[in-house]
mmCIF file of N, CA and C in Angstrom:
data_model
loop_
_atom_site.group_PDB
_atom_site.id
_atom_site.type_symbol
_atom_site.label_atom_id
_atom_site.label_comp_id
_atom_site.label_asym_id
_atom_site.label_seq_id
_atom_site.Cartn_x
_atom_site.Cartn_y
_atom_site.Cartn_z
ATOM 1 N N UNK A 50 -0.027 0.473 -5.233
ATOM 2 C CA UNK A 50 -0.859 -0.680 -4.972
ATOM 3 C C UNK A 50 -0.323 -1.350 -3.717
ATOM 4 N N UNK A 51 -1.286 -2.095 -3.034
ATOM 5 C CA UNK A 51 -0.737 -1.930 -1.535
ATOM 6 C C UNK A 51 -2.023 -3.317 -1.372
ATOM 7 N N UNK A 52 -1.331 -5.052 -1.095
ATOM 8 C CA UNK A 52 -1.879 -5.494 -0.463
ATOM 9 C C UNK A 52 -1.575 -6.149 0.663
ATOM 10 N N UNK A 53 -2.724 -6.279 1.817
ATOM 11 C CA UNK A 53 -3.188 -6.010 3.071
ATOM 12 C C UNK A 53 -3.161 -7.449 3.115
ATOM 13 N N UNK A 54 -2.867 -7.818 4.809
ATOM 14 C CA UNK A 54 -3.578 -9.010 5.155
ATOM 15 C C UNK A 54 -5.207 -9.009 5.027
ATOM 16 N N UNK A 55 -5.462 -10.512 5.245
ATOM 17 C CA UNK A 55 -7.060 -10.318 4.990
ATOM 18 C C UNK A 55 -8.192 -9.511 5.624
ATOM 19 N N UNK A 56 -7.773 -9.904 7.429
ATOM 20 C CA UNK A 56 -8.713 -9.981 7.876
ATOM 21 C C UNK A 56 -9.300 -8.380 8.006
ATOM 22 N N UNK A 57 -10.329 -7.239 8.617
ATOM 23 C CA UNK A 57 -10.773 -6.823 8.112
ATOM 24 C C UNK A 57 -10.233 -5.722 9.263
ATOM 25 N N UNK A 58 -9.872 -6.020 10.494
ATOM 26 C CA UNK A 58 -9.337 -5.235 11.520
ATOM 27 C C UNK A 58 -8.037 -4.289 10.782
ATOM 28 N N UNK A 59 -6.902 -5.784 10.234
ATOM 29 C CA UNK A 59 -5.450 -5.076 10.318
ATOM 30 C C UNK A 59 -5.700 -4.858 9.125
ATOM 31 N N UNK A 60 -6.643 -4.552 8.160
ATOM 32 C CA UNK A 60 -6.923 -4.274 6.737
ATOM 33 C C UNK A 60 -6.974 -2.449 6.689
ATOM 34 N N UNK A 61 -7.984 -2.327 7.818
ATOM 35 C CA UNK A 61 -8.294 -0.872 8.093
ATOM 36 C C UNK A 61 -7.276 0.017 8.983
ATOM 37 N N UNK A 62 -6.213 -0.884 9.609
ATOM 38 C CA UNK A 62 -5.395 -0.404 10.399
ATOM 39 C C UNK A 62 -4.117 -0.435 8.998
ATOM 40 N N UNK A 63 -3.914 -1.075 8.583
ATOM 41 C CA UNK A 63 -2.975 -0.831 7.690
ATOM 42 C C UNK A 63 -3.236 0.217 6.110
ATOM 43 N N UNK A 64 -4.283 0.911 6.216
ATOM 44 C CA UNK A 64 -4.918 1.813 5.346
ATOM 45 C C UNK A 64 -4.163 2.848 5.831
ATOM 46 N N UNK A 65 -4.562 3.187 7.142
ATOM 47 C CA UNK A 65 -4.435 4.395 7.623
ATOM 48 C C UNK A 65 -3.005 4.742 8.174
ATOM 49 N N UNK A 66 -2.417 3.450 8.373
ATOM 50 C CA UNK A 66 -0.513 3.309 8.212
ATOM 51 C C UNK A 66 -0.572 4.084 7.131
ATOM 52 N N UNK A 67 -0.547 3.666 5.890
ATOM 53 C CA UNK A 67 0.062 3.884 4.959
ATOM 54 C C UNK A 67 -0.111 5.332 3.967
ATOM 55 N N UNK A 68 -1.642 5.576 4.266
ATOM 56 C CA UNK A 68 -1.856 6.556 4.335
ATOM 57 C C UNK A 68 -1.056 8.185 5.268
ATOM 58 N N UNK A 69 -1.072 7.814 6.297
ATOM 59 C CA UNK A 69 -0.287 8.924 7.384
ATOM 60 C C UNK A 69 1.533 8.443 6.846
ATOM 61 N N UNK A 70 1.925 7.540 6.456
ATOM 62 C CA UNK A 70 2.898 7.142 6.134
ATOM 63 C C UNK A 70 3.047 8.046 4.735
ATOM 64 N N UNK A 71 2.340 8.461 3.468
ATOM 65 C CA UNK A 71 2.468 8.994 2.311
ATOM 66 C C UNK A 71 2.069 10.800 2.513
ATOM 67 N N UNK A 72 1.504 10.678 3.551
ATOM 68 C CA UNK A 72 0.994 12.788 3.978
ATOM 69 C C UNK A 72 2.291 12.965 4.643
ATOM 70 N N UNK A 73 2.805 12.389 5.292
ATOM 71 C CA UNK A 73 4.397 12.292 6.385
ATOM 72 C C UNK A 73 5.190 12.875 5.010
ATOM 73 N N UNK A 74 5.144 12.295 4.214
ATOM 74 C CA UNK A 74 6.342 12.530 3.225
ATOM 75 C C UNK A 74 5.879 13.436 1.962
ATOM 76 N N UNK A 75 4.969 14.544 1.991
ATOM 77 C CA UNK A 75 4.442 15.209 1.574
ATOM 78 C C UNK A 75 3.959 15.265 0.242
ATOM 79 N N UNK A 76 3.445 13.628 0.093
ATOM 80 C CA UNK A 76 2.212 13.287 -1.105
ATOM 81 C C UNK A 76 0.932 13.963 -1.058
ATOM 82 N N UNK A 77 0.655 14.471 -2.344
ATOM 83 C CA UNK A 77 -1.133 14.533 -2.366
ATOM 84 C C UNK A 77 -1.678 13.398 -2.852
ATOM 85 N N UNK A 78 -2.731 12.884 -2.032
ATOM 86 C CA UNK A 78 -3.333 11.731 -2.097
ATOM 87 C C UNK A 78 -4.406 12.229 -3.507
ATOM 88 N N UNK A 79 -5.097 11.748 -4.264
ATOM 89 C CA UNK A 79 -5.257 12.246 -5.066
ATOM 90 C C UNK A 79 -6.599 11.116 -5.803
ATOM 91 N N UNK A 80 -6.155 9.711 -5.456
ATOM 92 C CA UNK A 80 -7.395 8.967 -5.260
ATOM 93 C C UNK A 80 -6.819 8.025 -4.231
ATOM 94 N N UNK A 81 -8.339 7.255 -4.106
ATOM 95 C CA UNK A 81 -7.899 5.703 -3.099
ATOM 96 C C UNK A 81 -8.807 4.658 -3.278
ATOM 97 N N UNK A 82 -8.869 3.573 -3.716
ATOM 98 C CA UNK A 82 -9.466 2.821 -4.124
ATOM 99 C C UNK A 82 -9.645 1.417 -3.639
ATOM 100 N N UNK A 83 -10.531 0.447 -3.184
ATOM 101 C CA UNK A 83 -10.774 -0.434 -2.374
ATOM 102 C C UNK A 83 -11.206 -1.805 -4.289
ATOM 103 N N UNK A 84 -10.018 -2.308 -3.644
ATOM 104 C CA UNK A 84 -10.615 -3.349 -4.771
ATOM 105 C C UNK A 84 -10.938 -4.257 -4.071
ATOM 106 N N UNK A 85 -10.908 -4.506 -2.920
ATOM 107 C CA UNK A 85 -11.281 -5.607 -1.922
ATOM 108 C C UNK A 85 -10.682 -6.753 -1.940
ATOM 109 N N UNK A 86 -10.903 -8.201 -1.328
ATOM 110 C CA UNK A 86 -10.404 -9.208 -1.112
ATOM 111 C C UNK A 86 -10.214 -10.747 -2.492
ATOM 112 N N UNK A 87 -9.364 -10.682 -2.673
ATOM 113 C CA UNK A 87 -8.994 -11.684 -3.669
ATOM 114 C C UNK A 87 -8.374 -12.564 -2.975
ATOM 115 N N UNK A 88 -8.220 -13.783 -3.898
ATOM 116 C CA UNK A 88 -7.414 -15.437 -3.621
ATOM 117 C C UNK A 88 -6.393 -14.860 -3.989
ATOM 118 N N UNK A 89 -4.788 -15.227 -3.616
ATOM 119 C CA UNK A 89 -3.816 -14.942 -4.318
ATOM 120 C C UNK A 89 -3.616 -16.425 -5.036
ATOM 121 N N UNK A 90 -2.447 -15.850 -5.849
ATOM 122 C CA UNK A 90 -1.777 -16.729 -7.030
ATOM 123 C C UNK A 90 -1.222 -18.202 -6.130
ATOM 124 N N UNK A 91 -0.234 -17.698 -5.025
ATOM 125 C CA UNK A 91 0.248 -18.735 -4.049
ATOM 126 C C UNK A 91 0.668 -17.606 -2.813
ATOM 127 N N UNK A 92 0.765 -18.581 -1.748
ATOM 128 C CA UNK A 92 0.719 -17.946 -0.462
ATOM 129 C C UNK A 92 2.021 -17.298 -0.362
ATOM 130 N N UNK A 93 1.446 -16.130 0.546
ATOM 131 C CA UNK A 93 2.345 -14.873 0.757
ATOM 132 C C UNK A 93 2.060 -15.097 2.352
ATOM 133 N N UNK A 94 3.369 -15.050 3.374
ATOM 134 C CA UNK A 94 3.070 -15.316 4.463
ATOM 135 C C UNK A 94 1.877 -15.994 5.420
ATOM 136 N N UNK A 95 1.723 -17.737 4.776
ATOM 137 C CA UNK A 95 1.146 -18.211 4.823
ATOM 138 C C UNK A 95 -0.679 -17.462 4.804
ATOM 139 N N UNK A 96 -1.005 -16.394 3.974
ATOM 140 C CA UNK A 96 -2.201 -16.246 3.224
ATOM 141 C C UNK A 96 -1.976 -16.460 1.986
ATOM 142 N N UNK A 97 -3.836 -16.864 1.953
ATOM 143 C CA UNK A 97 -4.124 -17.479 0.494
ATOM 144 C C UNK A 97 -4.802 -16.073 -0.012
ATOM 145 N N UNK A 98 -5.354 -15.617 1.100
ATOM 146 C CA UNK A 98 -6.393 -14.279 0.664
ATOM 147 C C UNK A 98 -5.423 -12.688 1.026
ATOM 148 N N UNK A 99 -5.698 -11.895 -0.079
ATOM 149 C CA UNK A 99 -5.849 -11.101 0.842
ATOM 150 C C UNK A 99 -6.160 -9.747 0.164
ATOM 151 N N UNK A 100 -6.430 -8.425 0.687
ATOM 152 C CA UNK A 100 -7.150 -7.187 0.188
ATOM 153 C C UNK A 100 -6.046 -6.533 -0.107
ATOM 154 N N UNK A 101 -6.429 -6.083 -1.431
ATOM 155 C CA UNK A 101 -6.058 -4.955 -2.523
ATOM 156 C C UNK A 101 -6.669 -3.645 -1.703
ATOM 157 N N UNK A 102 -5.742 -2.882 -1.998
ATOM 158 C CA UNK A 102 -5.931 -1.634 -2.323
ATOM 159 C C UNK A 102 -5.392 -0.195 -3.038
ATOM 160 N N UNK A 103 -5.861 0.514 -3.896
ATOM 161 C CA UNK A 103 -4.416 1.426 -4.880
ATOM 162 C C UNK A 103 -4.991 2.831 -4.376
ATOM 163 N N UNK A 104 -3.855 3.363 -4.010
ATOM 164 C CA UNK A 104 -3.403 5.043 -4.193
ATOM 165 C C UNK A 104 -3.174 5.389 -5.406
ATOM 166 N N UNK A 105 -3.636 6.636 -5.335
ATOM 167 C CA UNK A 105 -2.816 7.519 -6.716
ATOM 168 C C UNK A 105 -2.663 9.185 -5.775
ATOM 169 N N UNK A 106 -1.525 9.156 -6.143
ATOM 170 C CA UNK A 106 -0.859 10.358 -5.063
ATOM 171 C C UNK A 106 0.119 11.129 -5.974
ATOM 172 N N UNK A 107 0.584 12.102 -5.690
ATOM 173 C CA UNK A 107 1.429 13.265 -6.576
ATOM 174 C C UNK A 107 2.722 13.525 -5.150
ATOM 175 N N UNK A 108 3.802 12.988 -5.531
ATOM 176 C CA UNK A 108 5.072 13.121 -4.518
ATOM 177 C C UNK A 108 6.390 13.195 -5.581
ATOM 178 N N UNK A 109 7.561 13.983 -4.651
ATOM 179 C CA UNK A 109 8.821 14.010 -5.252
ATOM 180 C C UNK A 109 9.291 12.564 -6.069
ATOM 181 N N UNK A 110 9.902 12.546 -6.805
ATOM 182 C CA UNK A 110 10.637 10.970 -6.869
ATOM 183 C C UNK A 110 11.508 10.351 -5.849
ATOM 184 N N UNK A 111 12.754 11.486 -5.675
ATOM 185 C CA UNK A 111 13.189 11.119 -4.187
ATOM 186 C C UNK A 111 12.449 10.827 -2.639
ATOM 187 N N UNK A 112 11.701 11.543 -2.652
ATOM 188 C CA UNK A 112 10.300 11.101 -1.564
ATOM 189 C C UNK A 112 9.631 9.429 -1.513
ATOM 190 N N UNK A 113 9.531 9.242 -3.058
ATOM 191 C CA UNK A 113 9.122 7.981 -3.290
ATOM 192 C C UNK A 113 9.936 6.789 -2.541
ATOM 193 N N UNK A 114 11.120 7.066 -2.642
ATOM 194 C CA UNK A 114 12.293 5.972 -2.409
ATOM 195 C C UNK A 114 12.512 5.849 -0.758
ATOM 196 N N UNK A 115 12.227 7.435 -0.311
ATOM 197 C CA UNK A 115 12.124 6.724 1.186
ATOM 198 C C UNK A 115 10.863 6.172 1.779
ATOM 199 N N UNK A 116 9.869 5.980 1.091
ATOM 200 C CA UNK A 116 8.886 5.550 1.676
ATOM 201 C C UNK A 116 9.060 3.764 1.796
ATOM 202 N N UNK A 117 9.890 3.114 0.701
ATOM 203 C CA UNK A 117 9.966 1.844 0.878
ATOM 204 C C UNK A 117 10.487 1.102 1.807
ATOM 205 N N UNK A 118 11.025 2.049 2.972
ATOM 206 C CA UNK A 118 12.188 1.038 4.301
ATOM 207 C C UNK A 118 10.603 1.232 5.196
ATOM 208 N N UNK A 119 9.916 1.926 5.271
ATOM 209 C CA UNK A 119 8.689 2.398 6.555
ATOM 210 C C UNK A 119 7.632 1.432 5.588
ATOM 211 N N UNK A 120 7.634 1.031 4.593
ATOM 212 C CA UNK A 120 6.117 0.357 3.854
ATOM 213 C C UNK A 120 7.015 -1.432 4.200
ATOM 214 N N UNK A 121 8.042 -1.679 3.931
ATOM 215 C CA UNK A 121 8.716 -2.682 4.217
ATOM 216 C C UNK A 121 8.360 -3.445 5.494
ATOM 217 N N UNK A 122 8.721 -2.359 6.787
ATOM 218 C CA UNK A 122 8.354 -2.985 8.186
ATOM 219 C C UNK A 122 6.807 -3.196 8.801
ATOM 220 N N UNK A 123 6.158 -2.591 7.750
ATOM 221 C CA UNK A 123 4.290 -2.616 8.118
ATOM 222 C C UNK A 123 4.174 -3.927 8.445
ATOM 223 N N UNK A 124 3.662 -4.449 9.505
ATOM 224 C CA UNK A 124 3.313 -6.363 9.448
ATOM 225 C C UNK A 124 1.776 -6.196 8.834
ATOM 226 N N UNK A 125 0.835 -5.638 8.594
ATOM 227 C CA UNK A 125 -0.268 -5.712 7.853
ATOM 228 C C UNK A 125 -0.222 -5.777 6.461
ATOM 229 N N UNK A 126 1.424 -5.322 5.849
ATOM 230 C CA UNK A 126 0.904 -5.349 4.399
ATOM 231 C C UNK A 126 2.200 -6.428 3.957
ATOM 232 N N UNK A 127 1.598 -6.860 3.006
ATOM 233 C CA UNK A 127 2.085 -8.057 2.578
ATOM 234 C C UNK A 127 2.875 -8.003 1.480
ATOM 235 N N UNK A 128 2.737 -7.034 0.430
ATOM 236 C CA UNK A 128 3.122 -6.896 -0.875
ATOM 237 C C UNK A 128 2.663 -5.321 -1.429
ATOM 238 N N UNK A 129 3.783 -4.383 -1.642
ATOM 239 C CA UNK A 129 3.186 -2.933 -2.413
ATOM 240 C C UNK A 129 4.095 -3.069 -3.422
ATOM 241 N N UNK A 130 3.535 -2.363 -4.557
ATOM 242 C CA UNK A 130 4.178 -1.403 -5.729
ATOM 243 C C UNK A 130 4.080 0.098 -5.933
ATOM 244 N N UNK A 131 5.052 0.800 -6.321
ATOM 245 C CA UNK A 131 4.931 1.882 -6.630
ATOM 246 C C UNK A 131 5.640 2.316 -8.385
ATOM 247 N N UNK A 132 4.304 2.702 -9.166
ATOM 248 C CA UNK A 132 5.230 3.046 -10.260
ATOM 249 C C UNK A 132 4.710 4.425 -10.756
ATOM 250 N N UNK A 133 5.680 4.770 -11.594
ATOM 251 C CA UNK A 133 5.770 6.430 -11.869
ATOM 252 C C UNK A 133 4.841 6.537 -13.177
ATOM 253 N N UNK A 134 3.936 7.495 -12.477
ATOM 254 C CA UNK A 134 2.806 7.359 -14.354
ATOM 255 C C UNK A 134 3.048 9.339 -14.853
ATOM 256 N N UNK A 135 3.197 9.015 -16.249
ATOM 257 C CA UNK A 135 3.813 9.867 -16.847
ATOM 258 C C UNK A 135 2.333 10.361 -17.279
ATOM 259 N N UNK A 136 1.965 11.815 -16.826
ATOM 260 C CA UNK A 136 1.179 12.556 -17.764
ATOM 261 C C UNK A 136 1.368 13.473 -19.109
#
């Protein structure tokens, strides 16, 4: 889960970060999903708003862990999670 600043430019530019950021580290993307723009709870770098969006991808576990120093320095995204779903 991966949210974006609002506006609609660095929304689509930070998709495709993060995206080329998860094929780099040899995820299968597997879905991608646009939940679009919500109010947040309280401001996250002075936004009130801003766009959701969730992956579901198939990657190493160790793979997982380096992706968080390169998702960290993105200035478009504001807030991600990554958790491990057990089939």
């Amino acid at each position: 889960m991966c949210v974006f600043r609002s506006d609609q430019e660095t929304f689509n530019a930070g998709v495709v970060a993060v995206r080329e950021e998860l094929e780099k580290l040899g995820a299968q993307i597997e879905k991608e999903e646009d939940m679009g723009l919500r109010t947040l709870a309280y401001p996250i770098k002075n936004q009130i708003q801003a766009h959701y969006f969730y992956y579901v991808c198939k990657m190493e576990p160790d793979k997982a862990r380096q992706i968080e120093r390169p998702m960290r320095l993105r200035d478009e995204l504001l807030r991600f999670l990554m958790v491990r779903r057990d089939d």
